[in-house]
PDB file of C-alpha atoms in Angstrom:
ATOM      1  CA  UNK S   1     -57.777 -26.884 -10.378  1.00 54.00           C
ATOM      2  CA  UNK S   2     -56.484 -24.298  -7.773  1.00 61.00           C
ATOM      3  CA  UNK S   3     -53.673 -21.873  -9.645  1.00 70.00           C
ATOM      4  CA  UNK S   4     -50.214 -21.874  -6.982  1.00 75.00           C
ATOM      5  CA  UNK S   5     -48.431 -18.935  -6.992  1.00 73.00           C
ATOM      6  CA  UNK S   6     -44.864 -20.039  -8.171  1.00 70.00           C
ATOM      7  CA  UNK S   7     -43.475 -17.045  -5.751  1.00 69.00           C
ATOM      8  CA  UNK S   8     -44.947 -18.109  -3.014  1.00 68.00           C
ATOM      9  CA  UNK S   9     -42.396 -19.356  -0.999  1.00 73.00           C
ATOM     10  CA  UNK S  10     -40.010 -16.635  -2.217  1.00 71.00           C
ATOM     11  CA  UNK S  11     -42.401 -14.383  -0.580  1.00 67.00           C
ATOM     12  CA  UNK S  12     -42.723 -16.084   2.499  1.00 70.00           C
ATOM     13  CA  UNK S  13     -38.692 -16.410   2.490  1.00 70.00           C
ATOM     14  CA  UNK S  14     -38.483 -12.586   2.031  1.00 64.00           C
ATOM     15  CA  UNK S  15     -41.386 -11.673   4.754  1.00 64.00           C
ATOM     16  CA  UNK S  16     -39.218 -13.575   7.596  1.00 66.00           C
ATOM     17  CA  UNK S  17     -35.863 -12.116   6.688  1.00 61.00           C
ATOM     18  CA  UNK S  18     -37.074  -8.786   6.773  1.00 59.00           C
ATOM     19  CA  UNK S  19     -36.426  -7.948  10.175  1.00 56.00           C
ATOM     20  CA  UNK S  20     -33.104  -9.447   9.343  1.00 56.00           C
ATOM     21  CA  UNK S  21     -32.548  -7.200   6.560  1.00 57.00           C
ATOM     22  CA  UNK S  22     -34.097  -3.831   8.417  1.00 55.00           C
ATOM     23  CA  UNK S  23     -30.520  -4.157   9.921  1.00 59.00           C
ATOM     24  CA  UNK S  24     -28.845  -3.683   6.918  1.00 64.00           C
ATOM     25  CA  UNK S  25     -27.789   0.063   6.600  1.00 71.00           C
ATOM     26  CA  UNK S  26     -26.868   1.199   3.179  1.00 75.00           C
ATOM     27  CA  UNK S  27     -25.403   4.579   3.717  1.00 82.00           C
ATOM     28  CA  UNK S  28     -22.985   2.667   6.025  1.00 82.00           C
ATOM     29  CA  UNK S  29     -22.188   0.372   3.327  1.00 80.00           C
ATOM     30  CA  UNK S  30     -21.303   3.594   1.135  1.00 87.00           C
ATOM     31  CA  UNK S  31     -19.376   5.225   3.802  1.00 88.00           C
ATOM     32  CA  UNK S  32     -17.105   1.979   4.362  1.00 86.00           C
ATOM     33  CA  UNK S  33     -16.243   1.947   0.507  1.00 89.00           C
ATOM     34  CA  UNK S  34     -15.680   5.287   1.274  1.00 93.00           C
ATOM     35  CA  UNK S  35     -13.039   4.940   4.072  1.00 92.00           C
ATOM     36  CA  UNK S  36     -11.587   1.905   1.619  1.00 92.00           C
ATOM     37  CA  UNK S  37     -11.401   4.405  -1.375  1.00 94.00           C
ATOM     38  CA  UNK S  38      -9.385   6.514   1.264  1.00 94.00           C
ATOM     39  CA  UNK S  39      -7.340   4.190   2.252  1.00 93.00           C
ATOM     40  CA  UNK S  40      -6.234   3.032  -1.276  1.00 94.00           C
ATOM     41  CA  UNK S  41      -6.100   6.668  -2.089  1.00 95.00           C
ATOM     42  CA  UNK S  42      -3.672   7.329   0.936  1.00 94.00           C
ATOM     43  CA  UNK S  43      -1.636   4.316  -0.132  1.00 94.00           C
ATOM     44  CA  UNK S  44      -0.902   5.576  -3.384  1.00 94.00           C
ATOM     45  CA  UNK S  45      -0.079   9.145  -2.391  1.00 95.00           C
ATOM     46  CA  UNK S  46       2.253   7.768  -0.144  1.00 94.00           C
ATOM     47  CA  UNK S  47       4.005   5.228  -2.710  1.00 94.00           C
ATOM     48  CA  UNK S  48       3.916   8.063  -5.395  1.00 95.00           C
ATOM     49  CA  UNK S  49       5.864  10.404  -3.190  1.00 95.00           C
ATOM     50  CA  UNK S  50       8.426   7.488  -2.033  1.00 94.00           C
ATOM     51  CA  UNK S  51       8.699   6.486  -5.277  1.00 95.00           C
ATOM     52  CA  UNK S  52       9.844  10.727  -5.812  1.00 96.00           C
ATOM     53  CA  UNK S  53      12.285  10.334  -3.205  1.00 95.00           C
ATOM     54  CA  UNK S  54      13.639   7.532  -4.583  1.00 95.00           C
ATOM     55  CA  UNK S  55      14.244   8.768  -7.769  1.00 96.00           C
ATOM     56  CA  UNK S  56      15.681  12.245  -6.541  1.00 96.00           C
ATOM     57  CA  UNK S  57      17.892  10.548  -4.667  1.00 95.00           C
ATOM     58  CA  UNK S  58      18.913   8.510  -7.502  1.00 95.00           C
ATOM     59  CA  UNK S  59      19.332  11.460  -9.748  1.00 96.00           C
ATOM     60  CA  UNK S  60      21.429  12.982  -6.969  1.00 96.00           C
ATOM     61  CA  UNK S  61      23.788  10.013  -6.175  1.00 94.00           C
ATOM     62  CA  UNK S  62      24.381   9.694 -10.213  1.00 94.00           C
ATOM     63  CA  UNK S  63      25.212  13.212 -10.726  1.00 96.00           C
ATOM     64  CA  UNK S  64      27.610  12.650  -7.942  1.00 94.00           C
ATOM     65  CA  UNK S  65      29.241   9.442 -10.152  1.00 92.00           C
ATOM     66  CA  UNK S  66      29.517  11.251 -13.120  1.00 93.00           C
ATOM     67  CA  UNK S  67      31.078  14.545 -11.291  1.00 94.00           C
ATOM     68  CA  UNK S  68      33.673  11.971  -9.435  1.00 90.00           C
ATOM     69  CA  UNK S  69      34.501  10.302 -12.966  1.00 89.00           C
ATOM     70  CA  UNK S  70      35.022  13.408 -14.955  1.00 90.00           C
ATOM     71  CA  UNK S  71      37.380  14.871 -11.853  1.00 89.00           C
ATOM     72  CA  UNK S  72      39.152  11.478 -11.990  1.00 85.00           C
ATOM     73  CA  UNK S  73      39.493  11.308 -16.137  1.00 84.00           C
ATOM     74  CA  UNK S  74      40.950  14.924 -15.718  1.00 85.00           C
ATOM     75  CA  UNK S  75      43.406  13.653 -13.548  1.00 80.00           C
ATOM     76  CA  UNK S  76      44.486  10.982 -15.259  1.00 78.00           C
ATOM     77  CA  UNK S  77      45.375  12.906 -18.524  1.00 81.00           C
ATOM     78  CA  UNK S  78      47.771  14.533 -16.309  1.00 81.00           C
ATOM     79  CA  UNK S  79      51.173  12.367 -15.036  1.00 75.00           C
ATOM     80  CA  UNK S  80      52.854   9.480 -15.835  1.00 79.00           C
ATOM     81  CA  UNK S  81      51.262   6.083 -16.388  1.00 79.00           C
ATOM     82  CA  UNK S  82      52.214   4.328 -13.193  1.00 80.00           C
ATOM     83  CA  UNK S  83      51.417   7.241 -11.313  1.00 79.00           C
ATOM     84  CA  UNK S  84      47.542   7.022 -13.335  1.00 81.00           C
ATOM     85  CA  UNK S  85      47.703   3.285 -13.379  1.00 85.00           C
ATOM     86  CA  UNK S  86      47.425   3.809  -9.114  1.00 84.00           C
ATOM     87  CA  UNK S  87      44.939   6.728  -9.198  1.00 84.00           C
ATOM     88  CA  UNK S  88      42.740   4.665 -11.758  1.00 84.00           C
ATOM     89  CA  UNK S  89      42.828   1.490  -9.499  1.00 88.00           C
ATOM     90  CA  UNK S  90      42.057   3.913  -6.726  1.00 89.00           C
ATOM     91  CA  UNK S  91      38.934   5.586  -8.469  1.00 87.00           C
ATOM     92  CA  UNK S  92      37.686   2.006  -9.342  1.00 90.00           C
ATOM     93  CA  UNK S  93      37.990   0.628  -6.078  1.00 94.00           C
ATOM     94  CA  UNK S  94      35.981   4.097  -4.422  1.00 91.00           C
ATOM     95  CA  UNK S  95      33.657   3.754  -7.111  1.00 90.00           C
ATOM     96  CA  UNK S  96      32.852   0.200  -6.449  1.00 94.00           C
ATOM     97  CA  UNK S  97      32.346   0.956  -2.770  1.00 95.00           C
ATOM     98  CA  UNK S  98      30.197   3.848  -3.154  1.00 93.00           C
ATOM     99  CA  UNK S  99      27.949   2.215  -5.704  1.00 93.00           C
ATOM    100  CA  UNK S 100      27.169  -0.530  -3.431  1.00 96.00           C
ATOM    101  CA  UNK S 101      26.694   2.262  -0.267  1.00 95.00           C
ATOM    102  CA  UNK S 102      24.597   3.786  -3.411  1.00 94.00           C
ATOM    103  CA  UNK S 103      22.463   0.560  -3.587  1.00 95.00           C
ATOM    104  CA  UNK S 104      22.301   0.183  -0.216  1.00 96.00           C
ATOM    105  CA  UNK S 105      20.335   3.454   0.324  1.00 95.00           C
ATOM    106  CA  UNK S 106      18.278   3.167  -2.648  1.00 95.00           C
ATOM    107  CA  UNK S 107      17.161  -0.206  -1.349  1.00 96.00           C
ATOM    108  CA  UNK S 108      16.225   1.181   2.064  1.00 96.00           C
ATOM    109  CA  UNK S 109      14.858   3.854   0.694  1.00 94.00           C
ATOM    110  CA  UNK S 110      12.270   1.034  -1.165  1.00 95.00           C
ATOM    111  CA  UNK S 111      11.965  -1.010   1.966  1.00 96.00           C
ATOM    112  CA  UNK S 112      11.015   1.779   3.989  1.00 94.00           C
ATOM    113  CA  UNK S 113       8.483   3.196   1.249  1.00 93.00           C
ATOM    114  CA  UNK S 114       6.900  -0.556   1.124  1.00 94.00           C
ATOM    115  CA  UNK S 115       6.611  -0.317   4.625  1.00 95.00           C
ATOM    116  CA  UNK S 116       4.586   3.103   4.967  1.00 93.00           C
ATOM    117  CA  UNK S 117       2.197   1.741   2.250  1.00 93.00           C
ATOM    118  CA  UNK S 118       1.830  -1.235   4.069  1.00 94.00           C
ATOM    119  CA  UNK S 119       0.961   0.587   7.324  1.00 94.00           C
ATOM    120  CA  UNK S 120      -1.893   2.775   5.618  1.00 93.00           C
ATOM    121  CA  UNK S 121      -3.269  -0.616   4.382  1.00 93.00           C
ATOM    122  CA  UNK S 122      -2.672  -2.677   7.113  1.00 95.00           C
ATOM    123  CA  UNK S 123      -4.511   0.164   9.763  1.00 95.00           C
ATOM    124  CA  UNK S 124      -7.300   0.081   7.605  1.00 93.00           C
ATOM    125  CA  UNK S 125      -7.247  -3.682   7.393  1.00 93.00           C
ATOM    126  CA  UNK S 126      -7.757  -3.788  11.279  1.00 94.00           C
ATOM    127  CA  UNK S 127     -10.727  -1.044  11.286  1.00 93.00           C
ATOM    128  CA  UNK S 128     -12.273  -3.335   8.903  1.00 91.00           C
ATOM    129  CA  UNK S 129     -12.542  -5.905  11.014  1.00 91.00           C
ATOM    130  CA  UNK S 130     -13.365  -4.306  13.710  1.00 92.00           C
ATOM    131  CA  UNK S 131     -16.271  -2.373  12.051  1.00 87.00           C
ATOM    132  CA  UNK S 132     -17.054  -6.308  10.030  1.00 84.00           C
ATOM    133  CA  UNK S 133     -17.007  -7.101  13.491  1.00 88.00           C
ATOM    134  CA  UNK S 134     -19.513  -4.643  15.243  1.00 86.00           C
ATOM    135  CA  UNK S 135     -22.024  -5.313  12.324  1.00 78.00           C
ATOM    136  CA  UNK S 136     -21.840  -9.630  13.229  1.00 78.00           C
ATOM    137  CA  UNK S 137     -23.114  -8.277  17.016  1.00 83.00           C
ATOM    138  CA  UNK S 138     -25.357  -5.794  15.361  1.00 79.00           C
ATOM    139  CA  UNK S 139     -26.987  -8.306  12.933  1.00 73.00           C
ATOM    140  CA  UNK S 140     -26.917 -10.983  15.425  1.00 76.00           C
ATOM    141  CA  UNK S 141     -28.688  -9.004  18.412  1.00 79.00           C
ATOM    142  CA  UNK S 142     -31.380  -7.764  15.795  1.00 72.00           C
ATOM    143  CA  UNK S 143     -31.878 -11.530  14.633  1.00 70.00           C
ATOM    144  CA  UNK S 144     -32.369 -12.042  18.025  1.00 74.00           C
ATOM    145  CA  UNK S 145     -34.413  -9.511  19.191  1.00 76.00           C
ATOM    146  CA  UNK S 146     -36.929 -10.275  16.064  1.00 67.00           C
ATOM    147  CA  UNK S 147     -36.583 -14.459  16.690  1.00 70.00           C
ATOM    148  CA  UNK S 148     -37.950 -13.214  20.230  1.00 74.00           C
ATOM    149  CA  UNK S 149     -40.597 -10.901  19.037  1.00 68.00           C
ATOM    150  CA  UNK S 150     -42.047 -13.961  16.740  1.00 65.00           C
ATOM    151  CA  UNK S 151     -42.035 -16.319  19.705  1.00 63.00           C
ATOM    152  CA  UNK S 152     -43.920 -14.202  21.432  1.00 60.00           C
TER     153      UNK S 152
END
């Protein structure tokens, strides 16, 4: 009784891909986790800095608010109470309007920081295919180019 080697077939399997694999290029592998790694990295130093802005910005409009109310409260110790009751209808209605300018410029603030993260991601999104897409025409002209050496 003959003995069969049980990896056999594996090693048959692995002898015809070879040329297949020969293709396969590990230090580009590293260097396009590499250029993902920098993408991600330039992502986040671009949020992180928006996200700065942002609250600057913030810090600076409610430093404004508090300055306007303290003014106004000032005023309204002094005078008569129809003469405060218009001032402090007055205030209310600027400070109603200004916090919704307020919001308004926070928000595009945001929109505009989603949309520079998005860029760096979505740039590096479109390399990647294009270099997923150079390695399908590598691989497949090496396939081919070994499929014709084996015919021949």
């Amino acid at each position: 009784m003959a003995i069969q080697n049980p990896y056999a077939d594996m090693m048959k399997y692995w002898s015809e891909a070879r040329p297949q694999l020969a293709s396969f290029d590990l230090n580009e592998a590293i260097a396009y986790g590499k250029r993902n790694a920098e993408a991600f990295s330039a992502a986040g130093q671009a949020f992180a800095e928006s996200a700065q802005a942002i609250a600057r910005r913030q810090v600076e409009l409610a430093q404004a608010h508090v300055a306007d109310t303290l003014k106004t409260a000032k005023a309204l110790v002094i005078g008569s109470p129809e003469s405060n009751t218009h001032r402090h209808v007055d205030w209310a209605k600027n400070a109603i309007e200004t916090s919704i300018n307020n919001l308004r410029e926070v928000t595009e603030l945001a929109a505009k920081s989603g949309f520079e993260v998005f860029d760096v991601l979505n740039r590096r999104a479109t390399e990647q295919l294009e270099e997923l897409t150079a390695a399908g025409k590598k691989a497949a002209s090496a396939a081919a180019t070994a499929t014709t050496k084996k015919a021949a």
